[in-house]
PDB file of C-alpha atoms in Angstrom:
ATOM      1  CA  UNK C   1      54.620 -20.448  41.515  1.00 36.00           C
ATOM      2  CA  UNK C   2      52.222 -23.130  39.986  1.00 36.00           C
ATOM      3  CA  UNK C   3      49.052 -20.291  40.181  1.00 45.00           C
ATOM      4  CA  UNK C   4      50.997 -19.093  37.376  1.00 40.00           C
ATOM      5  CA  UNK C   5      49.846 -18.967  33.640  1.00 43.00           C
ATOM      6  CA  UNK C   6      52.231 -19.951  30.923  1.00 48.00           C
ATOM      7  CA  UNK C   7      50.373 -19.658  27.758  1.00 61.00           C
ATOM      8  CA  UNK C   8      51.557 -16.146  27.824  1.00 79.00           C
ATOM      9  CA  UNK C   9      55.505 -15.404  27.898  1.00 90.00           C
ATOM     10  CA  UNK C  10      55.985 -11.648  25.484  1.00 96.00           C
ATOM     11  CA  UNK C  11      53.929  -8.334  25.099  1.00 97.00           C
ATOM     12  CA  UNK C  12      52.909  -9.898  20.867  1.00 96.00           C
ATOM     13  CA  UNK C  13      49.491  -9.162  19.661  1.00 96.00           C
ATOM     14  CA  UNK C  14      47.787  -8.062  23.107  1.00 96.00           C
ATOM     15  CA  UNK C  15      45.333  -5.777  23.211  1.00 94.00           C
ATOM     16  CA  UNK C  16      43.078  -6.604  26.686  1.00 95.00           C
ATOM     17  CA  UNK C  17      43.272  -6.769  30.393  1.00 96.00           C
ATOM     18  CA  UNK C  18      43.216 -10.798  30.543  1.00 95.00           C
ATOM     19  CA  UNK C  19      46.136 -10.643  28.228  1.00 96.00           C
ATOM     20  CA  UNK C  20      47.983  -8.339  30.617  1.00 97.00           C
ATOM     21  CA  UNK C  21      46.958  -9.933  33.206  1.00 96.00           C
ATOM     22  CA  UNK C  22      47.804 -13.188  33.029  1.00 96.00           C
ATOM     23  CA  UNK C  23      51.281 -12.083  31.305  1.00 97.00           C
ATOM     24  CA  UNK C  24      52.414  -9.845  35.116  1.00 97.00           C
ATOM     25  CA  UNK C  25      51.468 -13.115  36.613  1.00 96.00           C
ATOM     26  CA  UNK C  26      54.046 -14.802  35.056  1.00 95.00           C
ATOM     27  CA  UNK C  27      56.023 -12.687  37.601  1.00 97.00           C
ATOM     28  CA  UNK C  28      56.723 -12.733  41.518  1.00 97.00           C
ATOM     29  CA  UNK C  29      57.731  -9.073  41.694  1.00 97.00           C
ATOM     30  CA  UNK C  30      56.572  -6.252  39.393  1.00 98.00           C
ATOM     31  CA  UNK C  31      58.818  -3.698  39.506  1.00 98.00           C
ATOM     32  CA  UNK C  32      57.955   0.229  37.778  1.00 98.00           C
ATOM     33  CA  UNK C  33      61.681   1.869  37.032  1.00 96.00           C
ATOM     34  CA  UNK C  34      60.849   6.023  36.682  1.00 92.00           C
ATOM     35  CA  UNK C  35      62.960   7.812  34.610  1.00 88.00           C
ATOM     36  CA  UNK C  36      64.640   9.818  37.643  1.00 84.00           C
ATOM     37  CA  UNK C  37      68.070   9.932  39.267  1.00 80.00           C
ATOM     38  CA  UNK C  38      66.645   8.999  42.339  1.00 81.00           C
ATOM     39  CA  UNK C  39      65.977   5.672  41.049  1.00 86.00           C
ATOM     40  CA  UNK C  40      67.803   2.886  42.445  1.00 88.00           C
ATOM     41  CA  UNK C  41      67.659  -0.280  39.812  1.00 92.00           C
ATOM     42  CA  UNK C  42      70.776  -1.895  41.076  1.00 92.00           C
ATOM     43  CA  UNK C  43      70.555  -1.949  44.626  1.00 92.00           C
ATOM     44  CA  UNK C  44      66.326  -3.714  43.802  1.00 94.00           C
ATOM     45  CA  UNK C  45      67.620  -5.860  42.050  1.00 94.00           C
ATOM     46  CA  UNK C  46      70.385  -6.967  43.880  1.00 94.00           C
ATOM     47  CA  UNK C  47      67.716  -7.332  46.924  1.00 94.00           C
ATOM     48  CA  UNK C  48      64.795  -9.172  43.797  1.00 96.00           C
ATOM     49  CA  UNK C  49      64.549 -13.359  43.498  1.00 96.00           C
ATOM     50  CA  UNK C  50      64.701 -13.591  39.565  1.00 95.00           C
ATOM     51  CA  UNK C  51      60.817 -14.236  39.467  1.00 96.00           C
ATOM     52  CA  UNK C  52      61.029 -10.225  39.166  1.00 97.00           C
ATOM     53  CA  UNK C  53      59.744  -8.581  36.309  1.00 98.00           C
ATOM     54  CA  UNK C  54      61.601  -4.891  35.609  1.00 98.00           C
ATOM     55  CA  UNK C  55      59.274  -2.314  33.858  1.00 98.00           C
ATOM     56  CA  UNK C  56      61.190   0.372  32.047  1.00 97.00           C
ATOM     57  CA  UNK C  57      59.679   3.725  29.713  1.00 96.00           C
ATOM     58  CA  UNK C  58      60.662   5.089  27.002  1.00 93.00           C
ATOM     59  CA  UNK C  59      64.023   6.083  26.954  1.00 89.00           C
ATOM     60  CA  UNK C  60      66.037   4.302  28.691  1.00 92.00           C
ATOM     61  CA  UNK C  61      69.167   5.673  27.841  1.00 87.00           C
ATOM     62  CA  UNK C  62      68.230   8.363  30.289  1.00 80.00           C
ATOM     63  CA  UNK C  63      67.907   5.879  32.968  1.00 86.00           C
ATOM     64  CA  UNK C  64      70.866   2.549  32.036  1.00 92.00           C
ATOM     65  CA  UNK C  65      73.997   2.854  31.824  1.00 89.00           C
ATOM     66  CA  UNK C  66      74.469  -0.472  29.930  1.00 93.00           C
ATOM     67  CA  UNK C  67      71.800  -2.678  28.566  1.00 95.00           C
ATOM     68  CA  UNK C  68      69.526  -4.771  30.898  1.00 96.00           C
ATOM     69  CA  UNK C  69      69.824  -8.701  30.408  1.00 94.00           C
ATOM     70  CA  UNK C  70      66.983  -9.000  33.720  1.00 95.00           C
ATOM     71  CA  UNK C  71      63.552  -9.746  33.056  1.00 97.00           C
ATOM     72  CA  UNK C  72      62.446  -6.998  31.798  1.00 98.00           C
ATOM     73  CA  UNK C  73      59.154  -4.919  29.534  1.00 98.00           C
ATOM     74  CA  UNK C  74      59.402  -1.762  27.440  1.00 98.00           C
ATOM     75  CA  UNK C  75      56.486   0.550  27.981  1.00 98.00           C
ATOM     76  CA  UNK C  76      56.140   2.836  24.977  1.00 97.00           C
ATOM     77  CA  UNK C  77      53.812   5.980  25.298  1.00 97.00           C
ATOM     78  CA  UNK C  78      51.602   7.018  22.749  1.00 96.00           C
ATOM     79  CA  UNK C  79      51.569  11.141  22.020  1.00 93.00           C
ATOM     80  CA  UNK C  80      48.947  12.621  19.070  1.00 91.00           C
ATOM     81  CA  UNK C  81      51.221  11.278  16.249  1.00 90.00           C
ATOM     82  CA  UNK C  82      51.514   7.720  18.233  1.00 94.00           C
ATOM     83  CA  UNK C  83      54.571   5.944  19.934  1.00 95.00           C
ATOM     84  CA  UNK C  84      56.836   8.948  21.388  1.00 93.00           C
ATOM     85  CA  UNK C  85      60.471   6.987  20.028  1.00 95.00           C
ATOM     86  CA  UNK C  86      58.956   5.401  17.282  1.00 95.00           C
ATOM     87  CA  UNK C  87      58.387   9.398  15.813  1.00 90.00           C
ATOM     88  CA  UNK C  88      61.328  10.618  17.526  1.00 90.00           C
ATOM     89  CA  UNK C  89      63.334   7.582  15.396  1.00 92.00           C
ATOM     90  CA  UNK C  90      64.603   6.017  18.534  1.00 94.00           C
ATOM     91  CA  UNK C  91      63.152   2.604  18.350  1.00 96.00           C
ATOM     92  CA  UNK C  92      66.570   0.956  17.349  1.00 95.00           C
ATOM     93  CA  UNK C  93      68.179   3.260  20.044  1.00 94.00           C
ATOM     94  CA  UNK C  94      66.603   1.317  22.857  1.00 96.00           C
ATOM     95  CA  UNK C  95      66.148  -1.775  22.322  1.00 96.00           C
ATOM     96  CA  UNK C  96      69.859  -2.191  22.312  1.00 96.00           C
ATOM     97  CA  UNK C  97      69.515  -2.023  25.587  1.00 96.00           C
ATOM     98  CA  UNK C  98      67.926  -5.154  25.920  1.00 97.00           C
ATOM     99  CA  UNK C  99      69.604  -7.489  23.845  1.00 93.00           C
ATOM    100  CA  UNK C 100      69.143 -10.742  25.944  1.00 87.00           C
ATOM    101  CA  UNK C 101      65.602 -12.842  25.063  1.00 92.00           C
ATOM    102  CA  UNK C 102      64.253 -11.815  28.934  1.00 95.00           C
ATOM    103  CA  UNK C 103      62.856  -9.465  27.092  1.00 97.00           C
ATOM    104  CA  UNK C 104      59.330 -10.190  26.621  1.00 97.00           C
ATOM    105  CA  UNK C 105      59.006  -7.078  24.613  1.00 97.00           C
ATOM    106  CA  UNK C 106      56.610  -3.663  24.126  1.00 98.00           C
ATOM    107  CA  UNK C 107      53.684  -2.432  25.959  1.00 98.00           C
ATOM    108  CA  UNK C 108      52.325   0.637  23.598  1.00 98.00           C
ATOM    109  CA  UNK C 109      50.312   2.677  26.225  1.00 98.00           C
ATOM    110  CA  UNK C 110      47.851   5.334  25.594  1.00 97.00           C
ATOM    111  CA  UNK C 111      46.307   7.255  28.430  1.00 97.00           C
ATOM    112  CA  UNK C 112      44.199   9.646  26.496  1.00 95.00           C
ATOM    113  CA  UNK C 113      41.774   9.837  23.772  1.00 93.00           C
ATOM    114  CA  UNK C 114      43.674  12.105  22.431  1.00 93.00           C
ATOM    115  CA  UNK C 115      46.960   9.808  21.858  1.00 95.00           C
ATOM    116  CA  UNK C 116      47.714   7.562  18.726  1.00 95.00           C
ATOM    117  CA  UNK C 117      49.209   3.822  19.018  1.00 97.00           C
ATOM    118  CA  UNK C 118      51.452   3.323  16.339  1.00 96.00           C
ATOM    119  CA  UNK C 119      51.856   0.063  14.653  1.00 96.00           C
ATOM    120  CA  UNK C 120      53.114  -3.562  16.153  1.00 96.00           C
ATOM    121  CA  UNK C 121      55.323  -3.284  12.937  1.00 96.00           C
ATOM    122  CA  UNK C 122      56.804   0.872  13.899  1.00 96.00           C
ATOM    123  CA  UNK C 123      59.154  -1.187  16.637  1.00 97.00           C
ATOM    124  CA  UNK C 124      62.081  -3.071  14.906  1.00 94.00           C
ATOM    125  CA  UNK C 125      61.114  -6.470  15.164  1.00 95.00           C
ATOM    126  CA  UNK C 126      60.133  -6.640  18.976  1.00 96.00           C
ATOM    127  CA  UNK C 127      57.399  -7.951  20.449  1.00 97.00           C
ATOM    128  CA  UNK C 128      54.362  -5.204  21.003  1.00 97.00           C
ATOM    129  CA  UNK C 129      51.248  -5.231  22.635  1.00 97.00           C
ATOM    130  CA  UNK C 130      48.658  -2.175  22.988  1.00 98.00           C
ATOM    131  CA  UNK C 131      47.506  -0.986  26.758  1.00 98.00           C
ATOM    132  CA  UNK C 132      45.122   1.215  26.287  1.00 98.00           C
ATOM    133  CA  UNK C 133      43.929   3.098  29.291  1.00 97.00           C
ATOM    134  CA  UNK C 134      42.429   5.681  27.718  1.00 95.00           C
ATOM    135  CA  UNK C 135      39.099   5.853  28.938  1.00 95.00           C
ATOM    136  CA  UNK C 136      40.483   4.613  32.553  1.00 96.00           C
ATOM    137  CA  UNK C 137      41.399   7.660  34.254  1.00 95.00           C
ATOM    138  CA  UNK C 138      38.561  10.182  33.163  1.00 93.00           C
ATOM    139  CA  UNK C 139      37.065  10.303  36.118  1.00 92.00           C
ATOM    140  CA  UNK C 140      39.235  10.732  38.379  1.00 94.00           C
ATOM    141  CA  UNK C 141      42.796  12.321  37.446  1.00 95.00           C
ATOM    142  CA  UNK C 142      42.200  15.861  37.421  1.00 92.00           C
ATOM    143  CA  UNK C 143      40.268  17.602  33.612  1.00 93.00           C
ATOM    144  CA  UNK C 144      42.735  19.096  31.697  1.00 91.00           C
ATOM    145  CA  UNK C 145      45.851  17.392  32.584  1.00 93.00           C
ATOM    146  CA  UNK C 146      47.244  13.604  31.093  1.00 95.00           C
ATOM    147  CA  UNK C 147      48.859  10.991  34.042  1.00 96.00           C
ATOM    148  CA  UNK C 148      52.101  10.016  33.288  1.00 95.00           C
ATOM    149  CA  UNK C 149      53.186   6.575  32.052  1.00 96.00           C
ATOM    150  CA  UNK C 150      55.014   5.317  35.017  1.00 96.00           C
ATOM    151  CA  UNK C 151      51.558   6.557  37.847  1.00 97.00           C
ATOM    152  CA  UNK C 152      49.037   5.125  35.088  1.00 97.00           C
ATOM    153  CA  UNK C 153      50.560   1.832  35.356  1.00 98.00           C
ATOM    154  CA  UNK C 154      51.267   1.900  39.053  1.00 97.00           C
ATOM    155  CA  UNK C 155      47.242   2.623  39.616  1.00 97.00           C
ATOM    156  CA  UNK C 156      45.905  -0.122  36.982  1.00 98.00           C
ATOM    157  CA  UNK C 157      48.006  -2.771  38.322  1.00 98.00           C
ATOM    158  CA  UNK C 158      47.101  -2.193  41.603  1.00 97.00           C
ATOM    159  CA  UNK C 159      43.979  -2.077  40.651  1.00 97.00           C
ATOM    160  CA  UNK C 160      44.222  -5.254  39.024  1.00 96.00           C
ATOM    161  CA  UNK C 161      45.437  -6.700  42.614  1.00 96.00           C
ATOM    162  CA  UNK C 162      47.348  -9.965  41.524  1.00 96.00           C
ATOM    163  CA  UNK C 163      48.142 -11.193  43.974  1.00 96.00           C
ATOM    164  CA  UNK C 164      51.666  -9.877  43.047  1.00 97.00           C
ATOM    165  CA  UNK C 165      54.134  -7.317  45.208  1.00 97.00           C
ATOM    166  CA  UNK C 166      53.753  -3.886  42.908  1.00 97.00           C
ATOM    167  CA  UNK C 167      57.031  -2.087  43.387  1.00 96.00           C
ATOM    168  CA  UNK C 168      58.429   1.831  42.314  1.00 96.00           C
ATOM    169  CA  UNK C 169      61.318   3.413  42.441  1.00 93.00           C
ATOM    170  CA  UNK C 170      62.210   7.121  41.578  1.00 89.00           C
ATOM    171  CA  UNK C 171      58.827   8.312  41.221  1.00 89.00           C
ATOM    172  CA  UNK C 172      59.251  11.412  42.638  1.00 81.00           C
ATOM    173  CA  UNK C 173      58.469  13.787  40.545  1.00 75.00           C
ATOM    174  CA  UNK C 174      61.530  15.982  40.770  1.00 70.00           C
ATOM    175  CA  UNK C 175      63.109  17.878  38.051  1.00 63.00           C
ATOM    176  CA  UNK C 176      66.693  17.503  37.719  1.00 60.00           C
ATOM    177  CA  UNK C 177      68.943  18.364  34.470  1.00 61.00           C
ATOM    178  CA  UNK C 178      68.501  14.955  32.602  1.00 60.00           C
ATOM    179  CA  UNK C 179      64.626  14.785  32.735  1.00 56.00           C
ATOM    180  CA  UNK C 180      61.927  17.529  32.863  1.00 63.00           C
ATOM    181  CA  UNK C 181      59.053  17.878  34.740  1.00 66.00           C
ATOM    182  CA  UNK C 182      56.139  18.381  32.014  1.00 70.00           C
ATOM    183  CA  UNK C 183      52.989  20.358  33.177  1.00 78.00           C
ATOM    184  CA  UNK C 184      50.381  18.345  30.865  1.00 84.00           C
ATOM    185  CA  UNK C 185      50.634  16.255  33.884  1.00 90.00           C
ATOM    186  CA  UNK C 186      49.732  17.042  38.264  1.00 91.00           C
ATOM    187  CA  UNK C 187      52.348  15.802  39.614  1.00 89.00           C
ATOM    188  CA  UNK C 188      51.372  17.064  42.705  1.00 89.00           C
ATOM    189  CA  UNK C 189      47.972  14.550  42.017  1.00 93.00           C
ATOM    190  CA  UNK C 190      49.953  12.280  41.158  1.00 93.00           C
ATOM    191  CA  UNK C 191      52.989  11.789  44.749  1.00 91.00           C
ATOM    192  CA  UNK C 192      49.496  12.634  46.545  1.00 91.00           C
ATOM    193  CA  UNK C 193      48.228   8.896  45.407  1.00 94.00           C
ATOM    194  CA  UNK C 194      51.348   7.204  45.468  1.00 94.00           C
ATOM    195  CA  UNK C 195      51.876   8.189  48.808  1.00 91.00           C
ATOM    196  CA  UNK C 196      48.141   6.742  50.043  1.00 92.00           C
ATOM    197  CA  UNK C 197      49.041   3.159  48.395  1.00 94.00           C
ATOM    198  CA  UNK C 198      52.234   3.205  49.533  1.00 93.00           C
ATOM    199  CA  UNK C 199      51.162   3.534  53.127  1.00 89.00           C
ATOM    200  CA  UNK C 200      48.287   0.892  52.335  1.00 90.00           C
ATOM    201  CA  UNK C 201      50.650  -1.643  51.996  1.00 92.00           C
ATOM    202  CA  UNK C 202      49.091  -1.559  47.698  1.00 95.00           C
ATOM    203  CA  UNK C 203      52.044  -0.550  46.367  1.00 96.00           C
ATOM    204  CA  UNK C 204      55.749  -1.006  47.385  1.00 95.00           C
ATOM    205  CA  UNK C 205      58.284   2.057  47.187  1.00 93.00           C
ATOM    206  CA  UNK C 206      61.783   0.748  47.192  1.00 90.00           C
ATOM    207  CA  UNK C 207      63.419   3.924  48.837  1.00 85.00           C
ATOM    208  CA  UNK C 208      60.389   3.929  51.559  1.00 74.00           C
ATOM    209  CA  UNK C 209      57.711   5.493  52.828  1.00 64.00           C
ATOM    210  CA  UNK C 210      58.684   8.996  53.438  1.00 66.00           C
ATOM    211  CA  UNK C 211      58.704  10.229  57.372  1.00 70.00           C
ATOM    212  CA  UNK C 212      55.260  12.409  57.841  1.00 76.00           C
ATOM    213  CA  UNK C 213      56.197  15.045  60.614  1.00 80.00           C
ATOM    214  CA  UNK C 214      52.715  16.417  60.421  1.00 79.00           C
ATOM    215  CA  UNK C 215      51.180  12.722  62.013  1.00 81.00           C
ATOM    216  CA  UNK C 216      53.796  12.611  63.972  1.00 86.00           C
ATOM    217  CA  UNK C 217      52.208  15.962  66.016  1.00 88.00           C
ATOM    218  CA  UNK C 218      49.949  14.061  67.269  1.00 87.00           C
ATOM    219  CA  UNK C 219      51.538  11.283  68.308  1.00 88.00           C
ATOM    220  CA  UNK C 220      53.981  14.144  70.289  1.00 88.00           C
ATOM    221  CA  UNK C 221      50.722  15.829  71.370  1.00 89.00           C
ATOM    222  CA  UNK C 222      47.808  13.851  71.827  1.00 89.00           C
ATOM    223  CA  UNK C 223      45.545  16.633  73.007  1.00 92.00           C
ATOM    224  CA  UNK C 224      45.453  17.313  69.317  1.00 89.00           C
ATOM    225  CA  UNK C 225      42.871  16.224  67.035  1.00 90.00           C
ATOM    226  CA  UNK C 226      44.040  14.780  63.663  1.00 88.00           C
ATOM    227  CA  UNK C 227      41.731  17.490  61.985  1.00 89.00           C
ATOM    228  CA  UNK C 228      43.463  20.616  63.431  1.00 90.00           C
ATOM    229  CA  UNK C 229      46.859  19.491  62.442  1.00 87.00           C
ATOM    230  CA  UNK C 230      45.723  19.301  58.759  1.00 86.00           C
ATOM    231  CA  UNK C 231      43.718  23.208  59.136  1.00 89.00           C
ATOM    232  CA  UNK C 232      46.558  24.658  60.587  1.00 90.00           C
ATOM    233  CA  UNK C 233      49.194  22.856  58.112  1.00 85.00           C
ATOM    234  CA  UNK C 234      46.545  24.268  55.201  1.00 86.00           C
ATOM    235  CA  UNK C 235      46.643  27.743  56.796  1.00 89.00           C
ATOM    236  CA  UNK C 236      50.205  28.033  56.781  1.00 88.00           C
ATOM    237  CA  UNK C 237      50.779  26.545  53.275  1.00 85.00           C
ATOM    238  CA  UNK C 238      48.275  28.794  52.211  1.00 87.00           C
ATOM    239  CA  UNK C 239      50.308  31.771  53.322  1.00 89.00           C
ATOM    240  CA  UNK C 240      53.359  30.662  51.973  1.00 87.00           C
ATOM    241  CA  UNK C 241      51.911  29.726  48.613  1.00 84.00           C
ATOM    242  CA  UNK C 242      50.891  33.294  49.287  1.00 86.00           C
ATOM    243  CA  UNK C 243      54.222  34.543  49.132  1.00 87.00           C
ATOM    244  CA  UNK C 244      55.701  32.955  46.900  1.00 85.00           C
ATOM    245  CA  UNK C 245      52.493  34.532  44.404  1.00 83.00           C
ATOM    246  CA  UNK C 246      54.155  38.181  44.841  1.00 81.00           C
ATOM    247  CA  UNK C 247      57.592  36.531  44.679  1.00 86.00           C
ATOM    248  CA  UNK C 248      56.446  35.307  40.928  1.00 81.00           C
ATOM    249  CA  UNK C 249      54.827  38.415  40.093  1.00 82.00           C
ATOM    250  CA  UNK C 250      57.868  40.872  40.770  1.00 83.00           C
ATOM    251  CA  UNK C 251      59.447  38.281  38.952  1.00 82.00           C
ATOM    252  CA  UNK C 252      57.389  37.990  34.886  1.00 75.00           C
ATOM    253  CA  UNK C 253      57.586  42.423  35.881  1.00 81.00           C
ATOM    254  CA  UNK C 254      61.398  41.625  35.595  1.00 80.00           C
ATOM    255  CA  UNK C 255      61.285  39.241  32.596  1.00 83.00           C
ATOM    256  CA  UNK C 256      59.129  41.202  30.954  1.00 79.00           C
ATOM    257  CA  UNK C 257      61.164  42.141  27.664  1.00 78.00           C
ATOM    258  CA  UNK C 258      63.082  38.405  27.522  1.00 80.00           C
ATOM    259  CA  UNK C 259      59.727  36.898  27.499  1.00 72.00           C
ATOM    260  CA  UNK C 260      58.758  38.986  24.608  1.00 74.00           C
ATOM    261  CA  UNK C 261      62.246  38.527  23.152  1.00 75.00           C
ATOM    262  CA  UNK C 262      61.669  34.971  23.496  1.00 72.00           C
ATOM    263  CA  UNK C 263      57.829  34.277  21.996  1.00 74.00           C
ATOM    264  CA  UNK C 264      59.114  36.358  19.455  1.00 68.00           C
ATOM    265  CA  UNK C 265      61.719  33.957  18.532  1.00 73.00           C
ATOM    266  CA  UNK C 266      59.858  30.792  18.904  1.00 70.00           C
ATOM    267  CA  UNK C 267      57.167  32.445  16.225  1.00 66.00           C
ATOM    268  CA  UNK C 268      60.555  32.425  13.805  1.00 67.00           C
ATOM    269  CA  UNK C 269      61.126  28.648  14.168  1.00 67.00           C
ATOM    270  CA  UNK C 270      60.067  26.176  11.174  1.00 70.00           C
ATOM    271  CA  UNK C 271      57.777  23.980  12.739  1.00 63.00           C
ATOM    272  CA  UNK C 272      58.809  20.644  14.284  1.00 63.00           C
ATOM    273  CA  UNK C 273      58.119  16.992  13.086  1.00 64.00           C
ATOM    274  CA  UNK C 274      55.776  16.314  15.228  1.00 60.00           C
ATOM    275  CA  UNK C 275      54.113  19.380  14.515  1.00 60.00           C
ATOM    276  CA  UNK C 276      54.011  18.545  11.238  1.00 64.00           C
ATOM    277  CA  UNK C 277      53.294  14.928  11.027  1.00 67.00           C
ATOM    278  CA  UNK C 278      50.077  15.524  12.994  1.00 63.00           C
ATOM    279  CA  UNK C 279      48.772  17.427  10.428  1.00 64.00           C
ATOM    280  CA  UNK C 280      49.222  15.344   7.957  1.00 67.00           C
ATOM    281  CA  UNK C 281      47.919  12.900  10.107  1.00 64.00           C
ATOM    282  CA  UNK C 282      44.709  15.060  11.011  1.00 66.00           C
ATOM    283  CA  UNK C 283      44.281  15.821   6.659  1.00 66.00           C
ATOM    284  CA  UNK C 284      44.620  12.416   6.126  1.00 66.00           C
ATOM    285  CA  UNK C 285      41.908  12.103   8.579  1.00 64.00           C
ATOM    286  CA  UNK C 286      39.349  14.356   6.949  1.00 63.00           C
ATOM    287  CA  UNK C 287      40.252  13.053   4.036  1.00 66.00           C
ATOM    288  CA  UNK C 288      39.227   9.309   4.065  1.00 66.00           C
ATOM    289  CA  UNK C 289      36.230  10.505   6.354  1.00 65.00           C
ATOM    290  CA  UNK C 290      34.561  12.868   3.750  1.00 61.00           C
TER     291      UNK C 290
END
């Protein structure tokens, strides 16, 4: 790989696309490991060369069973009060999973204008760069929602056209006992985009492309047009969704008392640390402006 730049070896101080492109271009494969029970980290790693970079996200202790000794980069997503692992005081716990010198550092990521970067010194001495994608998805992602970190990075890397293999594993958008699906993200939209990128060959899924039974219909019955299959699918989906909505309405009626009790109990709870910190930061900004 004589064409690979070698001047940038860690995330230290990177804050522009050119620097990030140079860092990622050092590796033959860029593997994004989702925080999911479906991630196949060991199987993926065993099938790739030692020149692959594995990218992890936030609370890696829920996806890693032991410290990772390969080429690794940690994405620390920011929220309204800074990087999540910073304000939750989890930096040390997370960094313990990357003890070797093959850890290239942290990418403090923000994908929305309301998210704040944390200072490099807040990350326990690790190399830190800042990746600002706050305006990158404004004309692309559904309004009122914000991209997940994995989706944002996968799409951004695909658009960079680095000439390196971008692989994803565990991007299932499935809830589990360990991982929630937060509603500020549009999981359906993300899955549609990722599947299109996988089928176009722009990115690679470690789990392989799922069999599309609907496209098989036109192969089985050549007399059917693709449009007819799509419209029939939409029609059936609409009817099933309407039926599901009817049952959901019934559930809302049955659980009215429980929901009222839950709302009241939430009102009694003291403010979370994140809310208090956000209010403090907002007050400090207003004071500095006046």
